[in-house]
Coordinates of N, CA and C in Angstrom, one line a residue:
X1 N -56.9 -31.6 -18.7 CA -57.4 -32.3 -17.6 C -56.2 -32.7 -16.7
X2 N -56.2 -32.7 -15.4 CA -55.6 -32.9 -14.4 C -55.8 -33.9 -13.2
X3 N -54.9 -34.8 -13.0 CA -55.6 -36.0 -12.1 C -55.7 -35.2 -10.7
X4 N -56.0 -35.5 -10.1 CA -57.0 -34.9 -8.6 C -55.4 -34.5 -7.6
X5 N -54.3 -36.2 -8.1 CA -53.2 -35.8 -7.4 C -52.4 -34.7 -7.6
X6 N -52.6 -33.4 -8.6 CA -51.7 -32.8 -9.1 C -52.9 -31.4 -8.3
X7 N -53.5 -31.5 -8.3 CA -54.6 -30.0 -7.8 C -54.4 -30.2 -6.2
X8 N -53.8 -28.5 -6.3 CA -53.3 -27.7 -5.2 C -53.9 -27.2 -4.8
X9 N -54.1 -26.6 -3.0 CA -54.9 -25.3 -2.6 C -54.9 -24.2 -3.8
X10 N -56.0 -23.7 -3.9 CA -55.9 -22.6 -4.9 C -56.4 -23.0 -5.5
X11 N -56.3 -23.8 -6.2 CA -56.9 -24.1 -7.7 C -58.3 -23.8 -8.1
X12 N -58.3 -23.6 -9.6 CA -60.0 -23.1 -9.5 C -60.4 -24.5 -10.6
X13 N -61.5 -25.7 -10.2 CA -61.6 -26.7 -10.5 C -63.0 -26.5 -11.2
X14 N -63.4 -27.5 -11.9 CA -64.5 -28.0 -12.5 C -65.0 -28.6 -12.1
X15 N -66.6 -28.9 -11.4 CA -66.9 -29.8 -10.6 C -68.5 -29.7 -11.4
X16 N -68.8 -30.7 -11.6 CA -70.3 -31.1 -12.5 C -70.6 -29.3 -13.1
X17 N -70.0 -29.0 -14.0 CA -69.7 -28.0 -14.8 C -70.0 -26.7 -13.9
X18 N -69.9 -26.8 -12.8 CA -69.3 -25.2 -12.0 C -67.9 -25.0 -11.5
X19 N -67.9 -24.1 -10.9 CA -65.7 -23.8 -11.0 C -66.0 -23.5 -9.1
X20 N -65.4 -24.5 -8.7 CA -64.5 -24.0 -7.2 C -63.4 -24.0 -7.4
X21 N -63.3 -23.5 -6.0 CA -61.7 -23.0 -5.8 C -61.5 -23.9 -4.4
X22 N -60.1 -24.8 -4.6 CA -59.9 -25.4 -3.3 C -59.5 -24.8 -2.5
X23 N -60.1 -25.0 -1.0 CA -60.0 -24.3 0.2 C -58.7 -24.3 1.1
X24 N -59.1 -26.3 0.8 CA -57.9 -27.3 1.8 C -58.2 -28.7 1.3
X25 N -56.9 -29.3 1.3 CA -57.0 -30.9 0.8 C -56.2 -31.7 1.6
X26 N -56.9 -32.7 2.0 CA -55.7 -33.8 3.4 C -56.2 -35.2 2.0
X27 N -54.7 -35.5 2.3 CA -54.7 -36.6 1.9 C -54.8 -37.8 2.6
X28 N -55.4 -39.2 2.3 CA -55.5 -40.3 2.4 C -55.4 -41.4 2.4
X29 N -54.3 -42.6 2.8 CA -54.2 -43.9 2.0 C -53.0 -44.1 1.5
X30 N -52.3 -44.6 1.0 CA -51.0 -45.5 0.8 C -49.9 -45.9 -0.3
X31 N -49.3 -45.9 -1.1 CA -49.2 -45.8 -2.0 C -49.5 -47.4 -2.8
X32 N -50.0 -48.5 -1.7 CA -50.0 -50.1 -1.8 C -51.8 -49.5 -2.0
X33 N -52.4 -49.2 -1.7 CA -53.5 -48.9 -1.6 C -54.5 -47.9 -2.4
X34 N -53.3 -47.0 -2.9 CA -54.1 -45.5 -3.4 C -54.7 -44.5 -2.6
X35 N -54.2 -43.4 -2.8 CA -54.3 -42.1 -2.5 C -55.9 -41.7 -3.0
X36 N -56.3 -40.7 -1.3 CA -58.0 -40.5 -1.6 C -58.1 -38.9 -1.6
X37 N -57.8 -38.0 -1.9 CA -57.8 -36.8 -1.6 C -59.3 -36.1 -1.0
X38 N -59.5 -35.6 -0.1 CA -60.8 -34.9 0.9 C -60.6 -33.4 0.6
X39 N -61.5 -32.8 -0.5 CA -60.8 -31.4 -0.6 C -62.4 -30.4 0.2
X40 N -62.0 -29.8 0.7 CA -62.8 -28.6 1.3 C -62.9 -27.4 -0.3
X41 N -63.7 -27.2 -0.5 CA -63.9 -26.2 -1.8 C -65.5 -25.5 -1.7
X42 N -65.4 -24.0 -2.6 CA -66.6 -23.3 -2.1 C -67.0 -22.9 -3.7
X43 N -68.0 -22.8 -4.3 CA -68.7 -22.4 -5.5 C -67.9 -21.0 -5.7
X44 N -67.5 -20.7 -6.6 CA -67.1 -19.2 -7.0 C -68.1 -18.6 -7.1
X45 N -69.7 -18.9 -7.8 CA -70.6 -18.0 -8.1 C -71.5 -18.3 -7.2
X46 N -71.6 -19.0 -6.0 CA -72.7 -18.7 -5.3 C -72.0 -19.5 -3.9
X47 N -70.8 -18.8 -3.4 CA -70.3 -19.4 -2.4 C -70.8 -20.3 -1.9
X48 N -71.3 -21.1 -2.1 CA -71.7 -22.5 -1.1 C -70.6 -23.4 -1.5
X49 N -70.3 -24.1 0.5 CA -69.5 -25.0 0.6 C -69.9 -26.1 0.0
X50 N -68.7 -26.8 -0.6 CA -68.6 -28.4 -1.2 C -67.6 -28.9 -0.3
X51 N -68.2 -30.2 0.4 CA -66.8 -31.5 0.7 C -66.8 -32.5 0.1
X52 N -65.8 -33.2 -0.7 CA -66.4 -34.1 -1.4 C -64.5 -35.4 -1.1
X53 N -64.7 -36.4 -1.5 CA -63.6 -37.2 -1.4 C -63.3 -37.5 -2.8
X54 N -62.4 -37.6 -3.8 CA -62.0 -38.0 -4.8 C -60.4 -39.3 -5.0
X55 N -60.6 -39.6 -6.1 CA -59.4 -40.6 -5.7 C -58.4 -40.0 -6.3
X56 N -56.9 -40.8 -6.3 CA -55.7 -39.6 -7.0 C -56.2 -39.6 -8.5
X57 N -56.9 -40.7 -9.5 CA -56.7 -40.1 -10.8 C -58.0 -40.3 -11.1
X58 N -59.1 -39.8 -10.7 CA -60.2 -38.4 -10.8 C -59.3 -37.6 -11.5
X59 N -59.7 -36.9 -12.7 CA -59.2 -35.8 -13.4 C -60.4 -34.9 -13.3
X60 N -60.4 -33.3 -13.4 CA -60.4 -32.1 -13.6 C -59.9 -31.3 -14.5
X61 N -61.0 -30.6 -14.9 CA -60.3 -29.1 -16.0 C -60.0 -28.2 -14.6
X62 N -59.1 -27.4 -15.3 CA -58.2 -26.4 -14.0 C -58.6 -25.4 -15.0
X63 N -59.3 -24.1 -14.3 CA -59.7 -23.3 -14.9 C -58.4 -21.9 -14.8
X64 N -58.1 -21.2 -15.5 CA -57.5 -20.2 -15.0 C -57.9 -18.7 -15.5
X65 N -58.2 -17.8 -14.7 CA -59.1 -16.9 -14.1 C -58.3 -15.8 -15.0
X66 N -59.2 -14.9 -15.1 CA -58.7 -13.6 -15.8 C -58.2 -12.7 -14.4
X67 N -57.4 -12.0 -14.6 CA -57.2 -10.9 -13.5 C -56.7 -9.6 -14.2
X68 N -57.3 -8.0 -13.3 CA -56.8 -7.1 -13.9 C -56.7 -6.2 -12.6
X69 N -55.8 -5.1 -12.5 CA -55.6 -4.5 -11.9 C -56.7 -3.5 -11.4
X70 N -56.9 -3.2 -10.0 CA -58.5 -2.3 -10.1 C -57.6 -1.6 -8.7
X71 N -58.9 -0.9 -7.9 CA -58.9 0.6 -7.0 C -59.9 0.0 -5.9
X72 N -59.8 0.0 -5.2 CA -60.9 0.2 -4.5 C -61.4 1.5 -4.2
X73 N -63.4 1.9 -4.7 CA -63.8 3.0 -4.7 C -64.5 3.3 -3.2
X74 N -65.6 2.4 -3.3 CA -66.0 3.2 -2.2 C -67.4 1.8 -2.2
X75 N -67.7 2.1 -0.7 CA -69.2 0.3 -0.6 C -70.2 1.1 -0.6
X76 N -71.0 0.4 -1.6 CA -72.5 0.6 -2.1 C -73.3 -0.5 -1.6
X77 N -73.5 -0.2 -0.1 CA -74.1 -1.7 0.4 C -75.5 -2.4 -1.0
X78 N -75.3 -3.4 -0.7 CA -74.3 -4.6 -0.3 C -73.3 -4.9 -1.3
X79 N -72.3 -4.0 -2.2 CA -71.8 -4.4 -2.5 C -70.2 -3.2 -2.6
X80 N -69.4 -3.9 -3.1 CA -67.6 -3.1 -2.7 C -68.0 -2.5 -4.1
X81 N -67.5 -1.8 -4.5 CA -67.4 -1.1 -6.0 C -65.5 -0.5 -5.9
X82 N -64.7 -1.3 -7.2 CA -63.6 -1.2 -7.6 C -63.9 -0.4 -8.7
X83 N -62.4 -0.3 -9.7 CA -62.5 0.6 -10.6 C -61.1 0.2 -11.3
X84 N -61.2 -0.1 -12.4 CA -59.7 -0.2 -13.4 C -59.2 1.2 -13.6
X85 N -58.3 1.1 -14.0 CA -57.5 2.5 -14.9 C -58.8 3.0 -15.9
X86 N -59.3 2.8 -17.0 CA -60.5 3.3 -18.1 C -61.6 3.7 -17.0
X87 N -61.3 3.2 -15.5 CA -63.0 4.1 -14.9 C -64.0 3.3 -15.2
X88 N -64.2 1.7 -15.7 CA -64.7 0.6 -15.5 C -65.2 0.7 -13.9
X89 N -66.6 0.3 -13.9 CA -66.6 0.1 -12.2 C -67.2 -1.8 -12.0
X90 N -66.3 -2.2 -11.2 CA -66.4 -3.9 -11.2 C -67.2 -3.9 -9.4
X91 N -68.5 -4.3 -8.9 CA -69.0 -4.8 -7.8 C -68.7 -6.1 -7.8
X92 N -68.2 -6.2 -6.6 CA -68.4 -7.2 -6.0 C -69.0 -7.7 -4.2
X93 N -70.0 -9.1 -4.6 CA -70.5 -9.0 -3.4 C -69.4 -9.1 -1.9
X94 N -69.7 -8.4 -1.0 CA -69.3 -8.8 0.4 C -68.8 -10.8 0.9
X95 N -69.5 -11.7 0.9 CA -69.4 -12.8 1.1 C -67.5 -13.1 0.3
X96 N -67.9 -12.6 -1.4 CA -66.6 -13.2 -2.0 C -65.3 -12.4 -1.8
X97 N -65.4 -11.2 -0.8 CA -64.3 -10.7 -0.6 C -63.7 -11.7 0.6
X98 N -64.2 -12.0 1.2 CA -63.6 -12.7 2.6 C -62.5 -11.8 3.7
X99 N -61.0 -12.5 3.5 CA -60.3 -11.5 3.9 C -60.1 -10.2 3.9
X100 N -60.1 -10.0 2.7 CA -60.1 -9.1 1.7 C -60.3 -7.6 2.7
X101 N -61.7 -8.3 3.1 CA -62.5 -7.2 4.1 C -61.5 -6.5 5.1
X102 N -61.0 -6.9 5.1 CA -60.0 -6.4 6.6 C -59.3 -5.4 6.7
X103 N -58.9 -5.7 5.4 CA -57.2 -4.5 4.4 C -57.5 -3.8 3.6
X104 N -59.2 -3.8 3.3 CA -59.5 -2.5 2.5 C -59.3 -1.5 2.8
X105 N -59.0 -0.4 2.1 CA -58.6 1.3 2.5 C -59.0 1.7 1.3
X106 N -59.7 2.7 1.4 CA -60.1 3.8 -0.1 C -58.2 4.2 -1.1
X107 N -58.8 3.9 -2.1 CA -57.4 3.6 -3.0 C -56.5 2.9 -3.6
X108 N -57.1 1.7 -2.3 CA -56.4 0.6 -2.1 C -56.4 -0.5 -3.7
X109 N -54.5 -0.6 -4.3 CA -54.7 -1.0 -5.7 C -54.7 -2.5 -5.2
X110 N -55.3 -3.1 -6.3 CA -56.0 -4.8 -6.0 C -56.0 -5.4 -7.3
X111 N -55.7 -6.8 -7.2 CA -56.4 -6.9 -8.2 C -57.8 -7.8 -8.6
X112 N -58.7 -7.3 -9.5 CA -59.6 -8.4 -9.3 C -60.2 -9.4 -10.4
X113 N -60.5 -10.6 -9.9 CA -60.4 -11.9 -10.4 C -62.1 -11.9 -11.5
X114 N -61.7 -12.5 -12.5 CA -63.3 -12.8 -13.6 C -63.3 -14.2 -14.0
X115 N -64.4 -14.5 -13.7 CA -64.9 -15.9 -14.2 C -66.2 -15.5 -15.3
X116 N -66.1 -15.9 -16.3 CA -66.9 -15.4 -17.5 C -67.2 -13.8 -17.4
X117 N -66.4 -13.1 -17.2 CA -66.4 -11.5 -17.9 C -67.0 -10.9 -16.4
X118 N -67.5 -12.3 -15.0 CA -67.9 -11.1 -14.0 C -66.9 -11.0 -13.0
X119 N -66.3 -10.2 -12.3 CA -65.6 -10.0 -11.3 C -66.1 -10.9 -10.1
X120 N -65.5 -11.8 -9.3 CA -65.8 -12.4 -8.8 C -65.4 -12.4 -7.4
X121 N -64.2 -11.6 -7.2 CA -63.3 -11.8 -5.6 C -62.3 -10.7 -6.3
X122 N -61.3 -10.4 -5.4 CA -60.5 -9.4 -5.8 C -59.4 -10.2 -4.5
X123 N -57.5 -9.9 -5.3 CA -56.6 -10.6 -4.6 C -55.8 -9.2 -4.3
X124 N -55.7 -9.3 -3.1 CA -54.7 -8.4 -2.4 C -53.0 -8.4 -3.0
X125 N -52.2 -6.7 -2.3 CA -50.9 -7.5 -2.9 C -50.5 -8.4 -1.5
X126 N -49.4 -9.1 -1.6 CA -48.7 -10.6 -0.6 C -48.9 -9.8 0.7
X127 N -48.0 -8.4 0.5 CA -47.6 -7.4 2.2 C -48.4 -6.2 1.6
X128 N -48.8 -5.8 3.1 CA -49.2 -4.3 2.8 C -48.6 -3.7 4.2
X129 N -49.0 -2.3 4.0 CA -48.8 -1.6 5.4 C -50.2 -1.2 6.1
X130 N -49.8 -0.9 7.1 CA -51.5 -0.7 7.9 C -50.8 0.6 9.4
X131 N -51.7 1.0 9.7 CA -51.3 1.4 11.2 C -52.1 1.5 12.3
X132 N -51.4 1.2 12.9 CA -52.0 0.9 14.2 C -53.1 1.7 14.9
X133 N -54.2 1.2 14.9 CA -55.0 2.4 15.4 C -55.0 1.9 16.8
X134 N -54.9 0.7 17.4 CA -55.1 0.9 18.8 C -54.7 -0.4 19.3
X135 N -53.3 -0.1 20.4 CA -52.8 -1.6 20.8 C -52.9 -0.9 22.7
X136 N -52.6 -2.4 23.7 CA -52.4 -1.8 24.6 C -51.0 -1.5 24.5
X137 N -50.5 -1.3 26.2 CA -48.8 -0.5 26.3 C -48.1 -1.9 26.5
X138 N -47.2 -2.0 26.5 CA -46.5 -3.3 26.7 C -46.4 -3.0 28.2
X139 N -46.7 -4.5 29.3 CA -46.4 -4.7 30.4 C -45.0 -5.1 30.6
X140 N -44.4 -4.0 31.8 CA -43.1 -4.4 32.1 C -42.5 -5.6 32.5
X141 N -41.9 -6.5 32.3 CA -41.5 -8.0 33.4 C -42.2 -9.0 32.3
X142 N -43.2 -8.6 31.8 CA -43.9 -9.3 30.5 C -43.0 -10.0 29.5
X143 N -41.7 -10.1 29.3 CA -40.9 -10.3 28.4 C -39.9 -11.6 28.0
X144 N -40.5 -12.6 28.7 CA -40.4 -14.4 28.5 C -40.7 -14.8 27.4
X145 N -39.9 -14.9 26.2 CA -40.1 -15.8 25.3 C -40.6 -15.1 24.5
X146 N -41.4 -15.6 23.4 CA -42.5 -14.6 22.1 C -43.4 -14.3 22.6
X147 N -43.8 -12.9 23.2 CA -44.8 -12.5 23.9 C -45.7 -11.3 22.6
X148 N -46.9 -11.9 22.4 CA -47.3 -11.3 21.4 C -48.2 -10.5 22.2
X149 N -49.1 -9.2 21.6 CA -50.5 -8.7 21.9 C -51.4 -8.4 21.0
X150 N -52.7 -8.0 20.8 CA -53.0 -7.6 19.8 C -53.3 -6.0 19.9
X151 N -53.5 -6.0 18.1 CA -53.5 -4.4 18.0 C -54.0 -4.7 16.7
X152 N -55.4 -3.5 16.7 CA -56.3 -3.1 15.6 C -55.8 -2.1 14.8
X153 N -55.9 -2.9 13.5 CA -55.4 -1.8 12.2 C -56.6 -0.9 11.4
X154 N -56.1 -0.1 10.8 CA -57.0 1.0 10.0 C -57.1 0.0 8.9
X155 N -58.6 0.7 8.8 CA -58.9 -0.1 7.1 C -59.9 1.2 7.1
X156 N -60.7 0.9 5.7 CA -61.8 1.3 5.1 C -63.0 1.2 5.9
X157 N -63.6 0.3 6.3 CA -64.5 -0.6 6.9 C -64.7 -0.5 8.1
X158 N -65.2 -0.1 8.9 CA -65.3 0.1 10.4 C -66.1 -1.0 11.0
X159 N -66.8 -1.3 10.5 CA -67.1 -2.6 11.3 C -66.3 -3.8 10.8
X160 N -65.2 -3.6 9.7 CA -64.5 -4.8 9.6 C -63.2 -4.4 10.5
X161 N -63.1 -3.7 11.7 CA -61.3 -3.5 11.8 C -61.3 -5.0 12.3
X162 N -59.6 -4.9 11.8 CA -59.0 -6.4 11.8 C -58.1 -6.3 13.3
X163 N -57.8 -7.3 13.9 CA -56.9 -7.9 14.9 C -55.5 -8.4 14.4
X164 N -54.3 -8.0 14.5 CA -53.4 -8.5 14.3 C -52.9 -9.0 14.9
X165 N -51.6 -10.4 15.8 CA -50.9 -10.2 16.8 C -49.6 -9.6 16.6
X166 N -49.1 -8.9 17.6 CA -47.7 -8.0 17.0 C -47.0 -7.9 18.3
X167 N -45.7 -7.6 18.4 CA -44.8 -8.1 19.6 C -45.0 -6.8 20.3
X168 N -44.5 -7.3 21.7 CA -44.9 -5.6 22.8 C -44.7 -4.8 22.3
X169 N -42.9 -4.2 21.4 CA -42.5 -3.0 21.2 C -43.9 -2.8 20.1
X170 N -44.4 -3.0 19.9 CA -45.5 -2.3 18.8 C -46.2 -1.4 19.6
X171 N -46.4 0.1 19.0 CA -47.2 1.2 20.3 C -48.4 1.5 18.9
X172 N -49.2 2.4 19.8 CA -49.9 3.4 18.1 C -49.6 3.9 18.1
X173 N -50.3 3.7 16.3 CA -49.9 4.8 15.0 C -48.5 4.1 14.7
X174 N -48.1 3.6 15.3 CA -46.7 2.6 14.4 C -47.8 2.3 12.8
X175 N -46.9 1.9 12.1 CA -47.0 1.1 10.7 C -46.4 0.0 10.5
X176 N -47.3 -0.7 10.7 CA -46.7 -2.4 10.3 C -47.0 -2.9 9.0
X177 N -46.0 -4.2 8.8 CA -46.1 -4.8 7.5 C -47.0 -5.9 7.9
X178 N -47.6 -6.4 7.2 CA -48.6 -7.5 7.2 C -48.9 -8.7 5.9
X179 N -48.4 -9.8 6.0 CA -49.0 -10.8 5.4 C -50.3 -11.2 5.4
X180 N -50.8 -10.6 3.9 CA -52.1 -11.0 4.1 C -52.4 -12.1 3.8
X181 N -51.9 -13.2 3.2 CA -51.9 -14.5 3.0 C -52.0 -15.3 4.4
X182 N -51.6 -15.0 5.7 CA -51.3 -15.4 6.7 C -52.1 -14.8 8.2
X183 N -52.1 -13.1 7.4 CA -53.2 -11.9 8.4 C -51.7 -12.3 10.2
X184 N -50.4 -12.5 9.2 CA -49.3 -12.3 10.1 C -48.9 -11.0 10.0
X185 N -48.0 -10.7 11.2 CA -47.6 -9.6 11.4 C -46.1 -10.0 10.7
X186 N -45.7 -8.8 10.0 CA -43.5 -9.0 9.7 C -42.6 -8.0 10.1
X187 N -43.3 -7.0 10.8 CA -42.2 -5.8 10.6 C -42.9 -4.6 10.8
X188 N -42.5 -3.5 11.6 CA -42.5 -2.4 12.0 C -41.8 -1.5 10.6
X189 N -42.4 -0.4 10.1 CA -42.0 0.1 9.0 C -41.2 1.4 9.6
X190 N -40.5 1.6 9.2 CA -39.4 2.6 10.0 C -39.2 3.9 9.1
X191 N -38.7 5.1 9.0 CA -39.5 6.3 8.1 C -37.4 6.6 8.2

C-alpha cells in the first residue's frame, strides 16, 4: 500500500476494488495544512472517467500490469487484433487504444498490457518513425523564430491519420521521428 503522496501519473491504482490508471494529479494545500491531491483517472475495464480528491496519506494498492511483446495484425471492427511471437491473437477494444490509434501500421511491434489474463491497452515504443504523407511547401520570408506547420503521417488507419507539427524544412515523404509520449515531432531521419 501506497500513501496517495507517493502515486504518480501512470500509476495503475485500486479504487473500491477496480484498477485505474492516473491520467493527471494537481496538487493542493500546504505543508502547515496538508496536502489534497485531485487525480483525473479512467477505469481500465470499462473506461469511464473518475475525478475524485484524496488526502496525502489515503493509501492505495499499486497494481503492476503484465506486459508482453505483440504485432499489430490487422482491425476486426470493432476491435484491433495483435499477435505474440506463439501466434496468440490478443483484441483489443478501440476506446482503450487511445493514442495508440494514430501510429498504428500493420507490423507495427508493441507491447500489450494485461489486467487479469485480458489484454487491456497496448504501449507503443517512446520514438517511432512515420512519413510524411502530406505537408504544405514552406512559405518564403515565413522564417521568424520557431515557425512550425502541420503535416499528416502514414499509419494503418485511415480515418485515424494523425497531425504532427514539424518545422518548414519538412517536405513529403520525408521520415520523421516522433515522440509518441508527447505526439512531438524530433528529427528528420536521414538515409
Amino acid at each position: 500500500m501506497k500513501p496517495a503522496k507517493e502515486i504518480r501519473v501512470g500509476n495503475i491504482i485500486m479504487v473500491d476494488e477496480k484498477p485505474f490508471i492516473v491520467l493527471r494529479s494537481d496538487v493542493n494545500g500546504s505543508s502547515r495544512t496538508g496536502f489534497t491531491y485531485k487525480w483525473k483517472m479512467k477505469n481500465l475495464l470499462t473506461n469511464a472517467p473518475l475525478e475524485n480528491v484524496f488526502r496525502g496519506d489515503d493509501k492505495f494498492d499499486v497494481v503492476i500490469l503484465d506486459k508482453k511483446p505483440v504485432t499489430y495484425s490487422y482491425f476486426a471492427d470493432p476491435l484491433y487484433v495483435f499477435m505474440d511471437e506463439e501466434y496468440n491473437q490478443f483484441e483489443i477494444e478501440q476506446e482503450n487504444l487511445g493514442d495508440a490509434l494514430h501510429y498504428l501500421k500493420d507490423g507495427m511491434e508493441c507491447e500489450a498490457v494485461f489486467y487479469d489474463g485480458k489484454a487491456i491497452s497496448v504501449e507503443l515504443p517512446t520514438i517511432i518513425a512515420r512519413q510524411v504523407v502530406y505537408t504544405e511547401p514552406a512559405v518564403k520570408g515565413n522564417t521568424s523564430g520557431n515557425v512550425l506547420k502541420d503535416a499528416k503521417i502514414e499509419n494503418a488507419i485511415e480515418g485515424n491519420q494523425h497531425i504532427v507539427q514539424v518545422p518548414l524544412f519538412v517536405s513529403n515523404d520525408d521520415v520523421i521521428e516522433i515522440d509518441t509520449r508527447t505526439n512531438e515531432y524530433k528529427r528528420v531521419v536521414r538515409n
